[in-house]
PDB file of C-alpha atoms and ligand atoms in Angstrom:
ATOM      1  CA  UNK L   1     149.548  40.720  83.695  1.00 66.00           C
ATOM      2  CA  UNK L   2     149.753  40.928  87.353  1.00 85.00           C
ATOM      3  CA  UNK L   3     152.445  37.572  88.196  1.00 91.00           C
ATOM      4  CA  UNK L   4     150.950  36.878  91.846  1.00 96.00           C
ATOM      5  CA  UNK L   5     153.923  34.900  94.123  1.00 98.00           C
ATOM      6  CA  UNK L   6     153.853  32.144  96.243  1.00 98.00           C
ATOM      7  CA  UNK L   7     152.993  34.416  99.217  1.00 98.00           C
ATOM      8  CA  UNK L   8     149.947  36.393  97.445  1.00 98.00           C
ATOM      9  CA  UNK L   9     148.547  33.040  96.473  1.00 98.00           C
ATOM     10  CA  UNK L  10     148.895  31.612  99.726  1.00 98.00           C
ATOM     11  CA  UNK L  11     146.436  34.382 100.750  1.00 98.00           C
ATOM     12  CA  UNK L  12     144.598  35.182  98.082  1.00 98.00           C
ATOM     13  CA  UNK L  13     143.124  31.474  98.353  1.00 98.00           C
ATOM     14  CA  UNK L  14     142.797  31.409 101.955  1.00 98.00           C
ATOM     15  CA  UNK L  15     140.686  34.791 102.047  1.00 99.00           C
ATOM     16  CA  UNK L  16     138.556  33.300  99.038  1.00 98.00           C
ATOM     17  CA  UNK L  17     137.914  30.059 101.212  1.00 98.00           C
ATOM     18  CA  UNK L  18     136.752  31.829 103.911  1.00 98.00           C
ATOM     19  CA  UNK L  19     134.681  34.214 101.619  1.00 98.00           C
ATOM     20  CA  UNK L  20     132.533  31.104 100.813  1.00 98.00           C
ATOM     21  CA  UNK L  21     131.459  30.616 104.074  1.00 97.00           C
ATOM     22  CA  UNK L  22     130.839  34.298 104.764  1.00 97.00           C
ATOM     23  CA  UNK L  23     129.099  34.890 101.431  1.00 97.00           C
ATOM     24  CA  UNK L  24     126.477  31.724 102.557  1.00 96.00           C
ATOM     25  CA  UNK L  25     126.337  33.428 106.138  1.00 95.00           C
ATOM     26  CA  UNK L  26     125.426  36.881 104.287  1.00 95.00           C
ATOM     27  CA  UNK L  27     122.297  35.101 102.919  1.00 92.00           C
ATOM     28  CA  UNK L  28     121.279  34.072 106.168  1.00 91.00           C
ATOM     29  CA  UNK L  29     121.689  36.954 107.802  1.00 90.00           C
ATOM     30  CA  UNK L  30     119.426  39.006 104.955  1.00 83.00           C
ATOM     31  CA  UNK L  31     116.643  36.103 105.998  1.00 84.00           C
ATOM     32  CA  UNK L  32     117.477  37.351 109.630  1.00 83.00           C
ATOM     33  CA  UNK L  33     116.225  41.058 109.780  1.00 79.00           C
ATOM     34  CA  UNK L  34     112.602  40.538 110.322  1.00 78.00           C
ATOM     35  CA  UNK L  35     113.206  38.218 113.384  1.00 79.00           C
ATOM     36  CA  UNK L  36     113.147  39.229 116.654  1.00 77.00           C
ATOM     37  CA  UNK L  37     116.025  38.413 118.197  1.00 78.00           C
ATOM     38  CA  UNK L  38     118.117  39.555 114.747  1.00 78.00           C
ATOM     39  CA  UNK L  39     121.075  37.887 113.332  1.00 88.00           C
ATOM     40  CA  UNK L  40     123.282  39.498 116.279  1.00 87.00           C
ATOM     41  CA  UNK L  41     124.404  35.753 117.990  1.00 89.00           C
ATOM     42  CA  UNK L  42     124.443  34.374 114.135  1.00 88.00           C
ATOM     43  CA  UNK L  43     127.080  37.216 112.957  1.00 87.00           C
ATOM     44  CA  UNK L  44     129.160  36.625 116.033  1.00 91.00           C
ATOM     45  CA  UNK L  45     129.563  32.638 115.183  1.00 92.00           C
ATOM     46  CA  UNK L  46     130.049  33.624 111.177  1.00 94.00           C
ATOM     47  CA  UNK L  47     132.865  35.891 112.077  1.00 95.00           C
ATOM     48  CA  UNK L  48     134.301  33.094 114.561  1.00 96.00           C
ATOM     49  CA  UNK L  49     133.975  30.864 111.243  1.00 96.00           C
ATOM     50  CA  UNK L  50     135.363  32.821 109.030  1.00 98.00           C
ATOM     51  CA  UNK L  51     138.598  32.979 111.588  1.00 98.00           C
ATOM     52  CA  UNK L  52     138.978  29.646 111.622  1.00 98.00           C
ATOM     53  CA  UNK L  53     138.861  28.962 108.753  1.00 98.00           C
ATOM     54  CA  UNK L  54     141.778  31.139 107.947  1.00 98.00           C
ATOM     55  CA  UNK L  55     143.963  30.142 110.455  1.00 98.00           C
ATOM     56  CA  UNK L  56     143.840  26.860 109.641  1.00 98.00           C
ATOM     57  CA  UNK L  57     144.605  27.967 105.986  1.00 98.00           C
ATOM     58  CA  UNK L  58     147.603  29.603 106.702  1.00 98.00           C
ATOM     59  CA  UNK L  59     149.086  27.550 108.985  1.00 98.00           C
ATOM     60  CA  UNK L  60     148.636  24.900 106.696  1.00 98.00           C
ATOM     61  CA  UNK L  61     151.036  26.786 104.695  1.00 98.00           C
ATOM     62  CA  UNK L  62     152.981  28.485 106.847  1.00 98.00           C
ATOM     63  CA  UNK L  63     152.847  26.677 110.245  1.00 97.00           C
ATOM     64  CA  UNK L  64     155.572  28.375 111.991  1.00 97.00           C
ATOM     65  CA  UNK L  65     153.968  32.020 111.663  1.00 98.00           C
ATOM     66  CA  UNK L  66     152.800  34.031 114.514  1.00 98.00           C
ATOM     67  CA  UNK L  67     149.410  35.023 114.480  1.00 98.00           C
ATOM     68  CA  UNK L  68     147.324  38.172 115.476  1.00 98.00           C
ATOM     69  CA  UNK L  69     143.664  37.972 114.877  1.00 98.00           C
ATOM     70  CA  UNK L  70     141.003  39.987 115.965  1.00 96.00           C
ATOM     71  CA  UNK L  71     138.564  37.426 117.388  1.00 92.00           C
ATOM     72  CA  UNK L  72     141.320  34.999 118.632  1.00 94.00           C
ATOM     73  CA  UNK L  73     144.217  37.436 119.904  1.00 96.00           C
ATOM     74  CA  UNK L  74     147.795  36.654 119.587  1.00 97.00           C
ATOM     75  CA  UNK L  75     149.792  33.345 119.268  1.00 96.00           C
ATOM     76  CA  UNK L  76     153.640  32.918 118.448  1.00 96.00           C
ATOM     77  CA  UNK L  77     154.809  31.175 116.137  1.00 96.00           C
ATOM     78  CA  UNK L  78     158.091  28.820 115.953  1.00 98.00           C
ATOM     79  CA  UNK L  79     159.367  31.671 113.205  1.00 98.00           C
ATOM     80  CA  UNK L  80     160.384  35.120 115.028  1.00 97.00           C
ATOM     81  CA  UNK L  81     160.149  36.989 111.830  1.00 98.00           C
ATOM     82  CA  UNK L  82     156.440  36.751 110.513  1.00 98.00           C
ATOM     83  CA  UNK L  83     153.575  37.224 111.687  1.00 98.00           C
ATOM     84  CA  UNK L  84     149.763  37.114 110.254  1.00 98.00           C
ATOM     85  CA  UNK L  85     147.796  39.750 110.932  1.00 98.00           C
ATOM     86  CA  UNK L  86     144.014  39.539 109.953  1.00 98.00           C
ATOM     87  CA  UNK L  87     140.589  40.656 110.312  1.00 98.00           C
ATOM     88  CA  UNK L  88     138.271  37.610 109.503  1.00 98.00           C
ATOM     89  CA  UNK L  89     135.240  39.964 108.875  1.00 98.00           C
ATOM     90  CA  UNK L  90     135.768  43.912 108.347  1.00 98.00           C
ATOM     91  CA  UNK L  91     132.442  45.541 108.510  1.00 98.00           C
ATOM     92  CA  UNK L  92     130.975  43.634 110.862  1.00 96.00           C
ATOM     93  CA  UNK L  93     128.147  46.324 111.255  1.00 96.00           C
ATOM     94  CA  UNK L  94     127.165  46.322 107.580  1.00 97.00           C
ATOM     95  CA  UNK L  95     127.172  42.663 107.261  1.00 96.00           C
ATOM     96  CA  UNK L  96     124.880  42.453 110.801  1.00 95.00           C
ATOM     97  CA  UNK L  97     122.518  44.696 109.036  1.00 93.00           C
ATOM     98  CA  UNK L  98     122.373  43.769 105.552  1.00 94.00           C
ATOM     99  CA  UNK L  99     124.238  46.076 103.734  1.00 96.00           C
ATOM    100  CA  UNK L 100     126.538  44.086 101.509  1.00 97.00           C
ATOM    101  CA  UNK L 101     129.796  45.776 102.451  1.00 98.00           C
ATOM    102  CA  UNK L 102     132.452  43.816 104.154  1.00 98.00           C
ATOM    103  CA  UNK L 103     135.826  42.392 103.859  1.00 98.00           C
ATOM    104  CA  UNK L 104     138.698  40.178 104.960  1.00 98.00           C
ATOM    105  CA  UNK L 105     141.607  41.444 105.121  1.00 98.00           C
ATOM    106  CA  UNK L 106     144.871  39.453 105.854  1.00 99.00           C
ATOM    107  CA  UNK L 107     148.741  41.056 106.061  1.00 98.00           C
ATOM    108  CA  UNK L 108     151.598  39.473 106.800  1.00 98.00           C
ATOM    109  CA  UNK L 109     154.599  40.980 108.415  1.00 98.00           C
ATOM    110  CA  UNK L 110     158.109  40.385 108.371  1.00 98.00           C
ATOM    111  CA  UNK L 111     160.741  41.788 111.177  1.00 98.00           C
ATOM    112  CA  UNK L 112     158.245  44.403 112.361  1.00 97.00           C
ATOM    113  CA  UNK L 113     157.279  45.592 108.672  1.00 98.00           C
ATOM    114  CA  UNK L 114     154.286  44.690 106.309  1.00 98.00           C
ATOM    115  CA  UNK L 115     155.379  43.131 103.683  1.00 98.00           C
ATOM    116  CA  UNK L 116     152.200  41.480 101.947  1.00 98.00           C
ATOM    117  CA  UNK L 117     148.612  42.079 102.222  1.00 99.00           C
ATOM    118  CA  UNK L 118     144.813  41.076 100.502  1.00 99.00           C
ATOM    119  CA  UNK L 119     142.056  42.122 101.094  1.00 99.00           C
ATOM    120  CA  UNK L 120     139.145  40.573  99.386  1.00 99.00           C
ATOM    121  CA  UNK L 121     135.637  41.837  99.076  1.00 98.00           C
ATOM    122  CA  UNK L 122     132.966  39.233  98.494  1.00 98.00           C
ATOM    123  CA  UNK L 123     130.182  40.431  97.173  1.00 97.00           C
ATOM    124  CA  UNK L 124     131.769  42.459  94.428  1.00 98.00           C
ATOM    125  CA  UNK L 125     134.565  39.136  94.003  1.00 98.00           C
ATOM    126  CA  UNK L 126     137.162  42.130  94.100  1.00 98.00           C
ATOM    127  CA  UNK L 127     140.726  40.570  95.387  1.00 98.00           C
ATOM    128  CA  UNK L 128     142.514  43.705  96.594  1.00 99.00           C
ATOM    129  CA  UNK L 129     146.526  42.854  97.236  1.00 98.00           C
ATOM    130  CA  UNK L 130     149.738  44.091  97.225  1.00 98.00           C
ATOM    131  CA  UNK L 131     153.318  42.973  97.629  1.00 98.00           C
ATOM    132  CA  UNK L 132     156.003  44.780  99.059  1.00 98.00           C
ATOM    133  CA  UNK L 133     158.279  46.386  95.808  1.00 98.00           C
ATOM    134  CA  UNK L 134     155.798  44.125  93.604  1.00 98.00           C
ATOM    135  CA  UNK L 135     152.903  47.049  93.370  1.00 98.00           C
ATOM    136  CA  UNK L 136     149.534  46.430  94.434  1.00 98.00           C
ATOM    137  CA  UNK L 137     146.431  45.493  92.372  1.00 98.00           C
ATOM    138  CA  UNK L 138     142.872  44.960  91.732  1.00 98.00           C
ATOM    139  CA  UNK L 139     142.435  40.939  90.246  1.00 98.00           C
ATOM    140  CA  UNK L 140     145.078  41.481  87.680  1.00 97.00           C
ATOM    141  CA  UNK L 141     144.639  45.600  87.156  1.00 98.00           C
ATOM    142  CA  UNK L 142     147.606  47.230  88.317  1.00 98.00           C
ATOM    143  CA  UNK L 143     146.694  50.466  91.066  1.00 98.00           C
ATOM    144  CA  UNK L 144     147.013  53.595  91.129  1.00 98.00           C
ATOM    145  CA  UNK L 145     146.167  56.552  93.882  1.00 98.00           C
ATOM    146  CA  UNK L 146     143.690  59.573  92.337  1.00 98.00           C
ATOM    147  CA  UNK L 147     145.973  62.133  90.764  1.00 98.00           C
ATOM    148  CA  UNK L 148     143.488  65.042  92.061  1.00 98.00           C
ATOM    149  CA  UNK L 149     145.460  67.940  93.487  1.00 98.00           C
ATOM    150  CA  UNK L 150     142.650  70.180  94.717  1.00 98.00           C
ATOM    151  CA  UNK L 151     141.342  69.050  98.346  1.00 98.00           C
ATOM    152  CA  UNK L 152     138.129  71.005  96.563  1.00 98.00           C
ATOM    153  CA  UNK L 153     137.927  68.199  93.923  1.00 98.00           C
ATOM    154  CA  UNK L 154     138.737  65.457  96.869  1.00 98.00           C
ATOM    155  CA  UNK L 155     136.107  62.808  97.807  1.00 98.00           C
ATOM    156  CA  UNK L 156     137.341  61.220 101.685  1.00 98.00           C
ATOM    157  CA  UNK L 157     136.938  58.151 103.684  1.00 99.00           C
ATOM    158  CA  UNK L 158     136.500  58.385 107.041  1.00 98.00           C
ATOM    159  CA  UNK L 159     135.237  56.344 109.972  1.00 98.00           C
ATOM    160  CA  UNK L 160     132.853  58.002 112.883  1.00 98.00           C
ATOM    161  CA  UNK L 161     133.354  56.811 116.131  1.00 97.00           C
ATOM    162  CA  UNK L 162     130.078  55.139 118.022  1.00 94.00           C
ATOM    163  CA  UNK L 163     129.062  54.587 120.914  1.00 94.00           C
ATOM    164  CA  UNK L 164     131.588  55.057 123.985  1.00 92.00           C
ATOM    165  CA  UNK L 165     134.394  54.330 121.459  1.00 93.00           C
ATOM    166  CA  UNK L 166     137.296  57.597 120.587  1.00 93.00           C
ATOM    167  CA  UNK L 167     136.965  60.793 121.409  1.00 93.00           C
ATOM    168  CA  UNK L 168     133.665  62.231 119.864  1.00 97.00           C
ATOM    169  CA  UNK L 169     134.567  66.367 120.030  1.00 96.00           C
ATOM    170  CA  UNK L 170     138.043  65.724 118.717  1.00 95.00           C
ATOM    171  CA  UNK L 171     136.644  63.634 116.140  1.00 97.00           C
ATOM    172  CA  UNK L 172     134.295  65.952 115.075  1.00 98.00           C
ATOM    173  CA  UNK L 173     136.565  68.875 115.390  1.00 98.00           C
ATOM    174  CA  UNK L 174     138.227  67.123 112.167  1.00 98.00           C
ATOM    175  CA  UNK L 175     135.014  66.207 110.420  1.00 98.00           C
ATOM    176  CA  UNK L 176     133.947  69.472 110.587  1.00 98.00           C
ATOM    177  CA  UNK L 177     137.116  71.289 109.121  1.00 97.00           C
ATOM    178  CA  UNK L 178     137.030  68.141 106.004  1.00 98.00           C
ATOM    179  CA  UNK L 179     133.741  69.160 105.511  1.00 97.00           C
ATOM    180  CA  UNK L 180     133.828  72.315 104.608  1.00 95.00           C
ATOM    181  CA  UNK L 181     136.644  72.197 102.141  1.00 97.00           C
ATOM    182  CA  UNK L 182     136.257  68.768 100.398  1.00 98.00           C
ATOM    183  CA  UNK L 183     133.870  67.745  97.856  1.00 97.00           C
ATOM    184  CA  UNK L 184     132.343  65.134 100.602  1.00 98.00           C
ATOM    185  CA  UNK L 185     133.156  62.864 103.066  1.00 98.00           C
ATOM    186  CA  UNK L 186     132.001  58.794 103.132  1.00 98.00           C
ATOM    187  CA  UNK L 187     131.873  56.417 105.891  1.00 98.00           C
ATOM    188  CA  UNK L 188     131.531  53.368 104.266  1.00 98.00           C
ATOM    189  CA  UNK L 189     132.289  50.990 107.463  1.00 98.00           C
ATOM    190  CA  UNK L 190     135.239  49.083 106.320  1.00 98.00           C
ATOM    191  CA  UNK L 191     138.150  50.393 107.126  1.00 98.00           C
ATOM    192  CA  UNK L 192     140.110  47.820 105.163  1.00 99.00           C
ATOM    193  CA  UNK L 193     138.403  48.446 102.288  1.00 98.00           C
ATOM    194  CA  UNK L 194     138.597  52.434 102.495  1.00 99.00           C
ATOM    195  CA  UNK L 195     142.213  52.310 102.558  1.00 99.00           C
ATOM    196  CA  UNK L 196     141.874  49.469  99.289  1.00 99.00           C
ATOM    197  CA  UNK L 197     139.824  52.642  97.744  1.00 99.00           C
ATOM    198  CA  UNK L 198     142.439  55.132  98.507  1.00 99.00           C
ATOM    199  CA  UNK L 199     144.830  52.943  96.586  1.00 99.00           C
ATOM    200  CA  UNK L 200     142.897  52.210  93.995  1.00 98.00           C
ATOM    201  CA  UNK L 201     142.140  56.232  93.335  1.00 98.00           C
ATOM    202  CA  UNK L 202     138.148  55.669  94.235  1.00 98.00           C
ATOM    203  CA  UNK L 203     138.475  57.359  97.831  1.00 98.00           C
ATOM    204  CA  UNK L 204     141.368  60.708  97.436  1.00 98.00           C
ATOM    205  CA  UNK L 205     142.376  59.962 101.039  1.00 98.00           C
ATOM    206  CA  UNK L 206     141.130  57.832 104.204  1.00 99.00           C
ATOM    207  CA  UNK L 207     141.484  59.600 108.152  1.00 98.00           C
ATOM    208  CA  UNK L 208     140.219  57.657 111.150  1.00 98.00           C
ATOM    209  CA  UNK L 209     141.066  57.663 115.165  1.00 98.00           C
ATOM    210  CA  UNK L 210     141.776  54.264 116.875  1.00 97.00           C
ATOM    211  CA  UNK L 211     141.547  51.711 114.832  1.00 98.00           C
ATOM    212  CA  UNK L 212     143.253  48.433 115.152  1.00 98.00           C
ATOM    213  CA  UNK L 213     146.341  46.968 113.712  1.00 98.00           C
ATOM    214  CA  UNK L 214     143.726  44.130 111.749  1.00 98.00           C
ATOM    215  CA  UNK L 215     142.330  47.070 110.035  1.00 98.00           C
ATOM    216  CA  UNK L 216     145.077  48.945 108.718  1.00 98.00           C
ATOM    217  CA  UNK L 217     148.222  46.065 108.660  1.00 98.00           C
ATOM    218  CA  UNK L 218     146.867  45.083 104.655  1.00 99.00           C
ATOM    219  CA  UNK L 219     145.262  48.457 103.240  1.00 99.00           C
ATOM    220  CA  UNK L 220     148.406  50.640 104.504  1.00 98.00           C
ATOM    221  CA  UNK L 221     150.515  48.346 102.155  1.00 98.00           C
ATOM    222  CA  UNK L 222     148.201  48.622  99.270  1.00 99.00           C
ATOM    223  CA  UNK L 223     148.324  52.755  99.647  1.00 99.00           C
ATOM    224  CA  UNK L 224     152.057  52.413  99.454  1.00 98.00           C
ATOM    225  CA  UNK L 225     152.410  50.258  96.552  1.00 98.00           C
ATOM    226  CA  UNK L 226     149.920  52.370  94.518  1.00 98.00           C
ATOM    227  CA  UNK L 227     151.791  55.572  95.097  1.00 98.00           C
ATOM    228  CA  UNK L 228     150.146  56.963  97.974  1.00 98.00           C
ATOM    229  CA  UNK L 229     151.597  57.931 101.367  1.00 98.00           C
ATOM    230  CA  UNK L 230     150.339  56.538 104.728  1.00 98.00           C
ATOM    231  CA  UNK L 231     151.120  58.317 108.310  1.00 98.00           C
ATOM    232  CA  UNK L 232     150.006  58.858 111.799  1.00 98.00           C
ATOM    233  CA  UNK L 233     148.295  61.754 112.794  1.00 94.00           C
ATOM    234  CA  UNK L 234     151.516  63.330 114.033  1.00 94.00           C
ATOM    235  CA  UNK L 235     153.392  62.432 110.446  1.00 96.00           C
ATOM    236  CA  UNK L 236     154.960  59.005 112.095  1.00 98.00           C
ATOM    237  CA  UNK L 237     154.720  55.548 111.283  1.00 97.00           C
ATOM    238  CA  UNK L 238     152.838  54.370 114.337  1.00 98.00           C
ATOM    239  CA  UNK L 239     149.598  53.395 112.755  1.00 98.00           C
ATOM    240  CA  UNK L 240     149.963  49.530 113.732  1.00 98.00           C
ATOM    241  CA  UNK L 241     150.131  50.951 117.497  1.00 97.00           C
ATOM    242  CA  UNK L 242     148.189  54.313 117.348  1.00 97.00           C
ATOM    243  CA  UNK L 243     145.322  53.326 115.099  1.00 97.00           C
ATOM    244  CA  UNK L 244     145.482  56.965 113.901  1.00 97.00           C
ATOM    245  CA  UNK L 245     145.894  56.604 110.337  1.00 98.00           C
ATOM    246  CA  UNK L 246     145.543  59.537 107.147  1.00 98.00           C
ATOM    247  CA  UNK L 247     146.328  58.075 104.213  1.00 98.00           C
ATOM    248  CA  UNK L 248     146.055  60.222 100.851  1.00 98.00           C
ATOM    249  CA  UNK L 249     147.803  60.617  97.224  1.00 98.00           C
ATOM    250  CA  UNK L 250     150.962  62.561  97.658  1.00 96.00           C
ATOM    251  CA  UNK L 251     149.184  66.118  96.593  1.00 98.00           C
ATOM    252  CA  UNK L 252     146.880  65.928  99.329  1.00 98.00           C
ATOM    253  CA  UNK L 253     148.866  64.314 102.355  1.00 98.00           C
ATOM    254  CA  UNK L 254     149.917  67.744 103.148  1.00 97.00           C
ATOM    255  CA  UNK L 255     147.545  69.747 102.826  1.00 98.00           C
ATOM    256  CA  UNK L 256     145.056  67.296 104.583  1.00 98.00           C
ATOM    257  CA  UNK L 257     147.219  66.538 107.504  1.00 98.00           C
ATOM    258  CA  UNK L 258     147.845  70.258 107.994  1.00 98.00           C
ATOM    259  CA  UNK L 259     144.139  70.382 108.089  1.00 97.00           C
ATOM    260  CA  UNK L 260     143.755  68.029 110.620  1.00 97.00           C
ATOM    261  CA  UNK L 261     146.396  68.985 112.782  1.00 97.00           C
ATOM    262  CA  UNK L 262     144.788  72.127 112.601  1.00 96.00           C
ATOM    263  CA  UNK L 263     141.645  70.804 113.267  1.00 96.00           C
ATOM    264  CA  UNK L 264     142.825  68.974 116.491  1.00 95.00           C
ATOM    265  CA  UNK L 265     144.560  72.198 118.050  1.00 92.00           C
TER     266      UNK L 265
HETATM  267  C1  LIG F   1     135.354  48.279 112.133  1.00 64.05           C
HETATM  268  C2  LIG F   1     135.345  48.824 110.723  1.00 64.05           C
HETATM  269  C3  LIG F   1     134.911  50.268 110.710  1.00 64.05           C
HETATM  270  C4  LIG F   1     135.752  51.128 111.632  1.00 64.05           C
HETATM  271  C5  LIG F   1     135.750  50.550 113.033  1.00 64.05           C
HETATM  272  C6  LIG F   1     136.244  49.103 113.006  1.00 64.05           C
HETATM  273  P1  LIG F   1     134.880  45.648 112.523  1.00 64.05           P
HETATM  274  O1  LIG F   1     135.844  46.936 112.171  1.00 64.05           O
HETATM  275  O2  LIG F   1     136.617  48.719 110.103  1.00 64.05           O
HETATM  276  O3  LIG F   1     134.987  50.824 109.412  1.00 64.05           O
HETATM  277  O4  LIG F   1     135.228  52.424 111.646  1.00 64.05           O
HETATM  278  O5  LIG F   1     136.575  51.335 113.826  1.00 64.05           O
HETATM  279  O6  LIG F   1     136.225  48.598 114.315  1.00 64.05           O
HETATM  280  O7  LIG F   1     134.478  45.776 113.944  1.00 64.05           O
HETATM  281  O8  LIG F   1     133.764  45.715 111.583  1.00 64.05           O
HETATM  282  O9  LIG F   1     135.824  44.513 112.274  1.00 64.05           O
HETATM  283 CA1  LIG F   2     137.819  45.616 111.708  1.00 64.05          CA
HETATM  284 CA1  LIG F   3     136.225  42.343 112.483  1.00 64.05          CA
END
């Protein structure tokens, strides 16, 4: 039996408050499709909710934390050594359109490491979280990265840049090389949430190019505490500043990285 601390369940309850909202917002939205103008200006404000909603959460609990969300930027906090970190609604895109595939995803750090993260998934009620030397976990189920050692037997996460966003030929450069030598390649739009797969051995590893540190701060921690390894695209731990991130079971780190480094030459 997973023993969830103080910490976890100051989280874990905050994400499932906001998930109420979101989850009644996702209904709306479905309703939303067929108008004209689309859910776009409804989305935005749901998001904006779902922030708040948080914040006020954990401050309630923790009121001298610093802050970084993604809607609401950066506050400090009368505490120098923590700081929230949190994405109020991962997947924005899926949830705009329907697809019911989104997340939010909270992490906390302490002295410049991440120490505690959740990331909760409403529409399946799966509470993704992980503790720092504690192990991370699915509801109560204990986590584990894949144990597949053949890239050939690998199924990967990645995320494609849009629009005027990253670097589209270097990005492709990489999907092409993963391609050809994995057993496929998913972009499921939730960054959070791929790296939650990763740890929970349903993705074999997770690459994507400039990503923020709202996306990564939780789902790096739960990679770690299920056994898997986490880097930069260079091997380093700067995926908070970067937002290059590969994360993978230990068998296929290597070989993936060299691939992408490869890849990227
Ligand atoms: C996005 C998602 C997506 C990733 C994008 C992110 P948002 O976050 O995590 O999977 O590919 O780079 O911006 O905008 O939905 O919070
Ligand atoms: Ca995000
Ligand atoms: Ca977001």
């Amino acid at each position: 039996m997973a023993i969830r601390s103080p910490i976890i369940n100051v989280m874990t309850s905050a994400a499932l408050k906001a998930a109420r909202g979101l989850k009644r917002d996702f209904g709306e939205v479905e309703q939303l499709q067929v108008s004209v103008k689309g859910p776009g200006d409804f989305v935005s404000s749901a998001d904006l909710r779902a922030e708040k909603t948080l914040k006020t959460e954990l401050s309630k609990a923790r009121p001298g934390y610093g802050m970084l969300f993604e809607e609401g930027g950066a506050s400090e906090g009368s505490d120098p050594h923590h700081r929230w970190i949190v994405d109020p609604l991962d997947g924005t895109t899926n949830f705009l359109h329907g697809i019911p595939h989104f997340a939010i995803s909270i992490g906390l750090e302490r002295d410049g490491e991440i120490v505690a993260g959740v990331i909760y998934e409403p529409t399946r009620d799966e509470m993704f979280w992980a503790e720092k030397g504690a192990g991370a976990f699915l509801n109560d189920r204990r986590l584990r990265v894949s144990a597949r050692r053949q890239l050939g037997d690998a199924l990967i996460g990645t995320g494609i840049p849009f629009r005027d966003r990253g670097d589209h030929p270097r990005y492709l450069a990489t999907l092409g090389r993963v391609m050809g030598t994995t057993s496929g390649v998913r972009r499921l739009g939730v960054a959070s949430l791929d790296l939650a797969y990763v740890a929970a051995g349903r993705l074999d590893g997770f690459w994507e190019f400039g990503l923020q540190p709202w996306d990564v701060a939780a789902g790096l921690l739960l990679v770690r505490e299920a056994g898997g390894f986490v880097a930069d695209l260079a091997g380093g731990q700067t995926m908070l500043t970067s937002g290059d991130i590969l994360a993978a079971n230990n068998h296929l780190h290597l070989p993936l990285a060299a691939m992408l480094k490869e890849a990227l030459r």
